[in-house]
Tab-separated table of C-alpha atoms in Angstrom:
chain	number	residue	atom	x	y	z
A	71	GLU	CA	68.401	-13.862	-170.738
A	72	TYR	CA	67.302	-11.729	-173.403
A	73	GLY	CA	69.256	-8.978	-175.388
A	74	CYS	CA	69.566	-7.137	-179.144
A	75	ASP	CA	67.216	-4.586	-177.991
A	76	GLY	CA	64.555	-3.537	-180.545
A	77	PRO	CA	65.155	-4.386	-184.045
A	78	CYS	CA	69.226	-4.668	-183.543
A	79	SER	CA	69.356	-1.211	-182.468
A	80	THR	CA	72.717	-1.428	-180.800
A	81	PRO	CA	75.844	-0.011	-182.573
A	82	TYR	CA	77.259	-3.559	-182.513
A	83	SER	CA	74.543	-5.744	-183.807
A	84	THR	CA	73.696	-6.201	-187.224
A	85	ILE	CA	70.635	-7.845	-189.443
A	86	VAL	CA	71.499	-9.933	-192.005
A	87	ASN	CA	68.874	-11.618	-194.154
A	88	GLY	CA	66.063	-10.664	-191.542
A	89	THR	CA	68.002	-12.367	-188.545
A	90	CYS	CA	69.578	-10.068	-185.521
A	91	CYS	CA	72.879	-11.643	-184.879
A	92	ALA	CA	76.130	-10.131	-183.079
A	93	ASN	CA	80.096	-9.511	-183.118
A	94	TYR	CA	82.955	-10.002	-180.993
A	95	CYS	CA	86.462	-8.841	-180.929
A	96	SER	CA	88.606	-11.120	-182.667
A	97	GLY	CA	91.623	-12.116	-180.107
A	98	GLN	CA	89.528	-11.211	-177.108
A	99	ASP	CA	88.250	-14.123	-175.398
A	100	SER	CA	85.711	-12.108	-173.042
A	101	SER	CA	84.248	-9.928	-175.729
A	102	GLU	CA	80.536	-10.116	-176.400
A	103	ASP	CA	80.694	-7.555	-178.967
A	104	CYS	CA	83.252	-5.130	-180.884
A	105	SER	CA	82.789	-2.008	-178.605
A	106	THR	CA	86.252	-2.360	-177.656
A	107	CYS	CA	87.999	-2.846	-181.065
A	108	GLY	CA	86.550	-0.118	-183.075
A	109	GLY	CA	82.825	-1.261	-183.842
A	110	LEU	CA	81.410	-2.410	-187.095
A	111	GLY	CA	83.597	-2.202	-190.043
A	112	ASN	CA	87.040	-2.670	-187.984
A	113	SER	CA	89.167	-5.624	-189.070
A	114	LYS	CA	89.025	-6.880	-185.685
A	115	CYS	CA	85.466	-7.077	-185.586
A	116	VAL	CA	83.839	-10.593	-186.346
A	117	ARG	CA	80.528	-10.964	-187.117
A	118	ILE	CA	78.775	-14.078	-186.473
A	119	PRO	CA	77.215	-15.703	-189.201
A	120	ASN	CA	73.332	-15.212	-189.042
A	121	GLU	CA	72.664	-19.019	-189.420
A	122	TYR	CA	73.936	-19.208	-185.740
A	123	CYS	CA	71.102	-16.608	-184.579
A	124	ARG	CA	68.141	-18.847	-186.180
A	125	ALA	CA	66.054	-21.621	-185.416
A	126	GLY	CA	68.154	-25.092	-185.323
A	127	TYR	CA	67.601	-28.603	-185.653
A	128	TRP	CA	69.278	-31.012	-183.041
A	129	PRO	CA	68.203	-34.726	-184.076
A	130	GLU	CA	70.995	-36.429	-181.885
A	131	ALA	CA	69.630	-34.725	-178.752
A	132	ASP	CA	65.953	-35.471	-179.612
A	133	LEU	CA	66.519	-39.455	-179.224
A	134	LEU	CA	66.820	-41.270	-176.155
A	135	THR	CA	69.880	-43.559	-177.280
A	136	GLY	CA	71.669	-43.391	-174.141
A	137	LYS	CA	74.826	-42.045	-175.689
A	138	TRP	CA	76.646	-39.057	-174.114
A	139	LEU	CA	77.241	-36.122	-176.705
A	140	PRO	CA	79.645	-33.424	-175.863
A	141	SER	CA	78.415	-30.102	-174.235
A	142	ARG	CA	79.968	-27.290	-172.024
A	143	SER	CA	78.429	-25.580	-169.019
A	144	THR	CA	78.214	-21.881	-167.512
A	145	HIS	CA	76.135	-20.683	-164.875
A	146	TYR	CA	73.809	-17.574	-164.884
A	147	GLY	CA	72.252	-17.057	-161.623
A	148	TYR	CA	68.547	-17.767	-160.930
A	149	THR	CA	65.337	-16.661	-163.383
A	150	THR	CA	62.162	-16.009	-162.363
A	151	ALA	CA	61.074	-14.827	-165.898
A	152	GLY	CA	62.621	-17.487	-168.196
A	153	ALA	CA	61.347	-17.469	-171.938
A	154	CYS	CA	59.371	-21.089	-171.166
A	155	GLY	CA	56.906	-19.034	-169.025
A	156	PHE	CA	57.285	-21.251	-165.702
A	157	GLY	CA	57.670	-18.554	-163.470
A	158	PRO	CA	59.419	-18.640	-160.236
A	159	SER	CA	58.838	-22.520	-159.751
A	160	PRO	CA	62.166	-23.825	-160.895
A	161	ASN	CA	64.079	-21.654	-158.295
A	162	CYS	CA	61.872	-23.670	-155.388
A	163	TYR	CA	63.371	-26.684	-153.857
A	164	PRO	CA	63.786	-28.486	-150.081
A	165	GLY	CA	66.500	-26.170	-148.758
A	166	GLY	CA	66.529	-23.834	-151.259
A	167	ASN	CA	65.557	-20.259	-149.455
A	168	ILE	CA	66.617	-17.311	-152.095
A	169	PHE	CA	62.751	-16.446	-153.120
A	170	PRO	CA	60.905	-17.545	-149.804
A	171	GLU	CA	57.723	-15.555	-150.581
A	172	ASP	CA	57.702	-16.924	-154.235
A	173	CYS	CA	58.397	-20.738	-153.068
A	174	ALA	CA	55.683	-20.286	-150.357
A	175	ASN	CA	52.905	-20.399	-153.173
A	176	ILE	CA	54.205	-22.983	-155.113
A	177	PRO	CA	52.500	-26.437	-155.431
A	178	ASP	CA	54.545	-29.459	-153.659
A	179	ASP	CA	54.789	-31.184	-156.785
A	180	LEU	CA	57.112	-28.875	-158.530
A	181	LYS	CA	58.853	-27.617	-155.508
A	182	THR	CA	59.633	-31.278	-154.259
A	183	SER	CA	60.517	-32.856	-157.852
A	184	PRO	CA	63.945	-34.481	-158.245
A	185	MET	CA	64.830	-31.505	-160.838
A	186	ALA	CA	63.503	-28.609	-158.507
A	187	GLY	CA	66.094	-26.103	-158.452
A	188	MET	CA	68.065	-27.849	-161.546
A	189	TYR	CA	67.657	-25.878	-164.673
A	190	ALA	CA	69.402	-24.500	-167.746
A	191	ALA	CA	69.185	-22.513	-170.853
A	192	PRO	CA	70.243	-24.075	-173.965
A	193	GLN	CA	72.183	-22.092	-176.785
A	194	GLY	CA	69.458	-20.236	-178.908
A	195	ASP	CA	69.064	-22.735	-181.753
A	196	TYR	CA	68.531	-25.678	-179.671
A	197	TYR	CA	65.913	-23.631	-177.431
A	198	ASP	CA	63.940	-22.955	-180.887
A	199	GLN	CA	64.043	-25.700	-183.349
A	200	LEU	CA	62.676	-25.679	-186.855
A	201	ASN	CA	60.617	-22.344	-185.889
A	202	ASN	CA	57.447	-24.412	-184.683
A	203	TYR	CA	58.966	-26.349	-181.623
A	204	LEU	CA	60.599	-24.929	-178.403
A	205	SER	CA	62.711	-27.316	-176.082
A	206	CYS	CA	60.715	-25.886	-172.906
A	207	GLY	CA	60.593	-28.766	-170.246
A	208	GLU	CA	62.955	-31.490	-171.792
A	209	CYS	CA	65.207	-33.137	-169.381
A	210	PHE	CA	68.897	-33.871	-169.837
A	211	GLU	CA	71.200	-35.899	-167.485
A	212	VAL	CA	74.441	-34.165	-167.700
A	213	LYS	CA	78.059	-34.936	-165.895
A	214	CYS	CA	81.347	-32.851	-165.749
A	215	VAL	CA	84.402	-34.037	-167.561
A	216	ASP	CA	86.610	-30.972	-166.394
A	217	LYS	CA	89.706	-30.601	-164.053
A	218	TYR	CA	87.613	-28.355	-161.990
A	219	CYS	CA	85.080	-30.409	-160.871
A	220	SER	CA	85.502	-32.327	-157.659
A	221	THR	CA	82.417	-34.923	-158.777
A	222	THR	CA	81.458	-36.779	-161.767
A	223	GLU	CA	78.250	-37.529	-160.528
A	224	SER	CA	75.561	-36.739	-163.064
A	225	ILE	CA	72.729	-34.392	-162.484
A	226	VAL	CA	69.173	-34.228	-164.055
A	227	LEU	CA	68.022	-30.934	-165.398
A	228	GLN	CA	65.069	-29.509	-167.199
A	229	ILE	CA	65.066	-26.591	-169.874
A	230	VAL	CA	63.141	-23.413	-168.751
A	231	ASP	CA	64.823	-20.678	-170.623
A	232	SER	CA	66.653	-19.739	-173.927
A	233	CYS	CA	70.426	-18.751	-174.124
A	234	PRO	CA	70.259	-16.613	-177.516
A	235	CYS	CA	73.440	-16.159	-179.454
A	236	GLY	CA	72.848	-12.337	-180.102
A	237	PRO	CA	73.707	-11.200	-176.266
A	238	ASN	CA	75.668	-14.558	-175.923
A	239	THR	CA	78.323	-14.320	-178.192
A	240	LYS	CA	80.919	-16.134	-176.374
A	241	TRP	CA	79.186	-19.025	-175.468
A	242	CYS	CA	75.807	-20.033	-177.245
A	243	CYS	CA	76.778	-19.243	-180.959
A	244	GLY	CA	77.251	-23.064	-181.641
A	245	PRO	CA	80.469	-23.552	-183.905
A	246	ALA	CA	80.976	-19.674	-184.005
A	247	SER	CA	81.699	-19.334	-180.159
A	248	HIS	CA	84.521	-18.249	-179.669
A	249	CYS	CA	85.057	-19.785	-175.826
A	250	GLY	CA	88.877	-19.742	-175.684
A	251	GLU	CA	88.900	-19.952	-171.853
A	252	LEU	CA	87.523	-23.265	-171.923
A	253	THR	CA	90.496	-25.479	-171.064
A	254	PRO	CA	90.970	-29.448	-172.298
A	255	ALA	CA	88.822	-31.748	-171.170
A	256	THR	CA	89.438	-34.997	-169.274
A	257	ASP	CA	88.046	-37.095	-171.792
A	258	GLY	CA	90.024	-34.991	-174.628
A	259	PRO	CA	90.041	-31.507	-176.424
A	260	ALA	CA	87.723	-28.915	-175.106
A	261	HIS	CA	84.074	-29.323	-175.895
A	262	CYS	CA	84.077	-25.817	-177.662
A	263	ALA	CA	85.148	-23.874	-180.824
A	264	ILE	CA	88.691	-22.491	-180.074
A	265	THR	CA	91.055	-20.913	-182.844
A	266	GLY	CA	93.440	-23.982	-183.499
A	267	GLY	CA	91.632	-26.428	-181.208
A	268	GLN	CA	88.961	-29.139	-181.936
A	269	TRP	CA	85.385	-28.730	-182.651
A	270	ASP	CA	82.436	-31.002	-182.325
A	271	PRO	CA	79.356	-29.582	-184.130
A	272	LYS	CA	77.378	-31.701	-182.250
A	273	SER	CA	78.433	-30.040	-178.849
A	274	ILE	CA	75.844	-28.060	-176.957
A	275	HIS	CA	76.104	-24.950	-174.592
A	276	LEU	CA	73.961	-25.430	-171.381
A	277	ASP	CA	74.082	-22.461	-168.957
A	278	LEU	CA	72.944	-23.621	-165.724
A	279	SER	CA	71.064	-22.146	-162.797
A	280	ASN	CA	73.368	-21.704	-159.819
A	281	PRO	CA	72.292	-24.586	-157.897
A	282	ALA	CA	72.418	-26.846	-160.745
A	283	PHE	CA	76.201	-25.873	-161.184
A	284	GLY	CA	77.151	-26.296	-158.002
A	285	GLN	CA	75.747	-29.794	-157.956
A	286	LEU	CA	77.471	-30.575	-161.331
A	287	THR	CA	80.916	-28.972	-160.185
A	288	THR	CA	81.130	-29.961	-156.241
A	289	GLY	CA	78.086	-32.357	-155.783
A	290	ASP	CA	76.694	-28.896	-153.295
A	291	LYS	CA	73.852	-26.608	-154.561
A	292	THR	CA	75.766	-23.817	-152.655
A	293	LYS	CA	79.379	-24.343	-153.818
A	294	PHE	CA	81.077	-23.890	-157.313
A	295	GLY	CA	84.028	-25.241	-158.754
A	296	GLY	CA	87.143	-23.101	-159.552
A	297	ALA	CA	86.060	-22.145	-163.171
A	298	GLY	CA	82.573	-20.366	-164.495
A	299	ILE	CA	82.831	-22.736	-167.254
A	300	VAL	CA	83.088	-26.682	-167.544
A	301	ASN	CA	83.440	-29.461	-170.055
A	302	THR	CA	80.421	-31.701	-169.685
A	303	LEU	CA	78.546	-34.589	-171.210
A	304	PHE	CA	74.705	-34.681	-171.684
A	305	ARG	CA	72.090	-36.999	-173.152
A	306	ARG	CA	68.330	-36.688	-173.017
A	307	VAL	CA	66.197	-38.635	-170.512
A	308	LEU	CA	62.799	-38.777	-169.697
A	309	CYS	CA	61.759	-36.528	-167.159
A	310	PRO	CA	61.139	-37.690	-163.486
A	311	VAL	CA	58.479	-35.406	-162.309
A	312	LYS	CA	56.094	-35.861	-159.597
A	313	GLY	CA	52.368	-34.978	-160.044
A	314	ASN	CA	50.669	-33.916	-163.040
A	315	ILE	CA	51.025	-31.381	-165.967
A	316	TYR	CA	50.554	-27.991	-164.615
A	317	VAL	CA	49.815	-24.863	-166.795
A	318	ARG	CA	50.791	-21.442	-165.167
A	319	PHE	CA	48.932	-18.363	-166.036
A	320	SER	CA	51.125	-15.804	-167.074
A	321	SER	CA	51.464	-12.003	-166.012
A	322	GLY	CA	48.987	-9.982	-167.540
A	323	VAL	CA	46.357	-12.409	-167.559
A	324	ALA	CA	43.014	-11.650	-165.565
A	325	VAL	CA	42.011	-14.908	-163.943
A	326	PHE	CA	38.183	-14.014	-162.873
A	327	ASN	CA	36.509	-16.136	-160.708
A	328	CYS	CA	33.506	-16.923	-163.101
A	329	SER	CA	31.049	-19.677	-163.897
A	330	THR	CA	30.030	-18.651	-167.474
A	331	VAL	CA	26.516	-18.608	-168.766
A	332	TRP	CA	26.706	-16.593	-171.849
A	333	PRO	CA	25.140	-13.970	-172.347
A	334	ASN	CA	24.743	-13.273	-168.561
A	335	PRO	CA	27.252	-12.825	-167.260
A	336	ALA	CA	28.292	-11.307	-170.628
A	337	ARG	CA	31.916	-10.675	-169.394
A	338	PRO	CA	34.270	-13.946	-170.458
A	339	CYS	CA	36.598	-15.423	-168.110
A	340	PHE	CA	39.661	-14.514	-169.913
A	341	TYR	CA	39.847	-11.584	-172.544
A	342	TYR	CA	43.476	-12.532	-172.824
A	343	LEU	CA	44.910	-16.095	-172.125
A	344	GLU	CA	48.437	-16.998	-171.962
A	345	PHE	CA	50.196	-19.765	-169.962
A	346	GLY	CA	53.194	-21.805	-169.498
A	347	VAL	CA	53.051	-25.755	-169.732
A	348	LEU	CA	55.270	-27.575	-167.176
A	349	ASN	CA	55.775	-30.390	-165.388
A	350	ALA	CA	55.314	-32.861	-168.451
A	351	ALA	CA	56.550	-36.456	-168.098
A	352	GLY	CA	58.010	-38.504	-171.155
A	353	LEU	CA	60.104	-36.533	-173.004
A	354	GLY	CA	59.441	-33.171	-171.333
A	355	GLY	CA	58.805	-31.358	-174.460
A	356	ILE	CA	55.362	-30.008	-175.443
A	357	ALA	CA	54.808	-30.335	-179.333
A	358	GLU	CA	51.020	-28.764	-179.382
A	359	VAL	CA	48.719	-27.466	-177.128
A	360	GLN	CA	44.646	-27.307	-177.527
A	361	ILE	CA	41.642	-26.178	-175.617
A	362	PHE	CA	38.067	-26.749	-175.587
A	363	ALA	CA	36.191	-23.723	-174.509
A	364	GLY	CA	33.540	-21.228	-175.202
A	365	ILE	CA	33.992	-18.236	-177.914
A	366	VAL	CA	31.484	-16.149	-179.385
A	367	GLU	CA	30.734	-16.694	-183.133
A	368	GLY	CA	27.837	-14.965	-184.948
A	369	GLY	CA	26.301	-13.680	-181.756
A	370	LYS	CA	25.995	-17.215	-180.404
A	371	LEU	CA	28.518	-18.822	-177.692
A	372	VAL	CA	30.204	-21.915	-179.114
A	373	ASP	CA	32.085	-24.477	-177.745
A	374	LYS	CA	35.204	-25.898	-179.928
A	375	TRP	CA	38.515	-27.078	-179.850
A	376	PHE	CA	41.186	-25.169	-181.116
A	377	THR	CA	45.100	-24.952	-181.072
A	378	LEU	CA	46.808	-22.277	-179.087
A	379	PRO	CA	49.888	-20.727	-180.845
A	380	HIS	CA	53.130	-19.512	-178.768
A	381	ASP	CA	53.011	-16.015	-177.555
A	382	PRO	CA	53.670	-14.043	-180.761
A	383	ASN	CA	54.966	-10.842	-179.204
A	384	TYR	CA	58.353	-10.962	-180.293
A	385	SER	CA	60.377	-9.875	-182.756
A	386	SER	CA	60.666	-12.061	-185.731
A	387	THR	CA	64.330	-10.719	-186.070
A	388	ARG	CA	65.372	-12.242	-182.633
A	389	VAL	CA	63.633	-15.848	-183.090
A	390	GLN	CA	65.667	-17.398	-180.462
A	391	GLU	CA	64.395	-15.368	-177.720
A	392	ARG	CA	60.562	-16.708	-178.447
A	393	PHE	CA	58.588	-17.015	-175.556
A	394	GLY	CA	57.243	-20.594	-174.561
A	395	GLY	CA	53.930	-19.631	-173.362
A	396	TYR	CA	50.537	-20.470	-175.499
A	397	ALA	CA	48.238	-17.625	-176.052
A	398	ASN	CA	44.791	-17.370	-177.444
A	399	PRO	CA	44.265	-15.828	-180.832
A	400	PRO	CA	43.988	-11.790	-180.841
A	401	GLY	CA	40.249	-11.007	-180.631
A	402	ILE	CA	38.791	-14.411	-179.247
A	403	ASN	CA	37.846	-14.214	-175.934
A	404	ILE	CA	37.516	-17.092	-173.868
A	405	TYR	CA	34.447	-18.637	-171.936
A	406	LEU	CA	34.537	-21.424	-169.148
A	407	PRO	CA	34.131	-24.570	-168.967
A	408	ILE	CA	37.727	-25.204	-170.491
A	409	SER	CA	39.574	-28.430	-171.150
A	410	PHE	CA	43.417	-28.589	-171.934
A	411	ALA	CA	44.904	-31.093	-174.222
A	412	PHE	CA	48.693	-31.744	-174.537
A	413	ILE	CA	50.710	-33.445	-177.485
A	414	SER	CA	54.085	-34.703	-176.508
A	415	ARG	CA	57.010	-35.063	-179.306
A	416	SER	CA	56.385	-38.558	-179.558
A	417	GLY	CA	52.463	-37.694	-180.375
A	418	GLU	CA	50.819	-38.990	-177.108
A	419	ARG	CA	47.744	-36.526	-176.504
A	420	VAL	CA	46.058	-36.388	-173.011
A	421	VAL	CA	43.204	-34.553	-172.094
A	422	SER	CA	41.818	-32.781	-169.070
A	423	LEU	CA	38.482	-32.782	-167.614
A	424	ALA	CA	36.621	-29.694	-168.130
A	425	PHE	CA	37.281	-26.868	-165.425
A	426	SER	CA	33.927	-25.008	-164.880
A	427	THR	CA	35.159	-22.548	-162.455
A	428	ILE	CA	38.707	-20.840	-161.934
A	429	GLN	CA	39.257	-19.015	-158.396
A	430	ASN	CA	40.692	-15.877	-158.418
A	431	CYS	CA	44.824	-16.084	-157.855
A	432	LYS	CA	47.784	-13.893	-158.049
A	433	THR	CA	48.884	-14.763	-161.383
A	434	GLU	CA	52.456	-15.007	-160.645
A	435	TYR	CA	51.520	-18.022	-158.373
A	436	CYS	CA	48.653	-19.024	-160.415
A	437	TYR	CA	49.659	-22.740	-161.114
A	438	LEU	CA	46.239	-25.226	-162.470
A	439	ASP	CA	46.917	-28.735	-162.100
A	440	THR	CA	45.455	-30.327	-165.241
A	441	GLY	CA	45.022	-33.836	-163.510
A	442	VAL	CA	46.563	-35.438	-166.641
A	443	GLN	CA	49.972	-36.578	-167.402
A	444	PHE	CA	51.806	-38.177	-170.057
A	445	LYS	CA	53.208	-41.570	-169.750
A	446	GLN	CA	56.295	-41.904	-167.603
């Protein structure tokens, strides 16, 4: 879910204090911008405060207290290009046949996971927290508290994408959202910001995959309830994954069938390395990724540890649309063997064995089992 093309180049978006944010028409519950009420400057055009388009901080949701917190949920279909860099794997689950060619190439650990097909994009200020952590891979338990749901059985889902405020004014702007279409919850007032209604600033928005929304509202991945948005409750849970942590090499990464003895061959295995990290147990989120690999320094091949930053190819005006993949610093080519180290939000560090070869693979399906996992 991306938006705000370029540096807020659309006529209905604005940059304030270096942040791209959005607007909507007052009194129009369905509006996502001010195009139907005269545009910017019109008295009916409401500008979203830019604080809701920045990175946020949600300590309440980062704790395994067991306490249910207010939320609301919509659905947005499917994604094969979510911000977290997980590729097509989240869409693959037993009985699902939306992307058969993609799913045929996905590791069994991923497509038979309890969370297979069950994923969400949280509002952008939860996805990007404090500008140094993205919530990719976290797991939530969610249940419906809405008259449009025929079941109250909870589901467990994982974060694979972002719902940034800029292009999703209606739902994903925190207290500045104007989701007047949400009716009261079965446990009290609507879990949203509505004129004259109740608002809980801890309420979070989760935009669900179609299978997750169907399971949440009807108990069937293929059927939906009678509304496009429902009141829900959520809480953080440990991620019930199967198998080990995987890295998924991103599109554009040339994965050579190579075993490196520099300078013969002189060609590195990765001129550009970018990958997503998925299927992490425990808290699910990744605080830091490191690799131990060969790089050329002073005309010599040196093996060393270094930290990989998140992919920097995003606009600084749209931080809620940051990519969750990790990339090697510009100009640094990577030689094998390579080891991966993953550090969880709780500080646990696990290190893979060294991979001395990586076979050719189609990059959209290139998932590498690292052989390590966090404590369950």
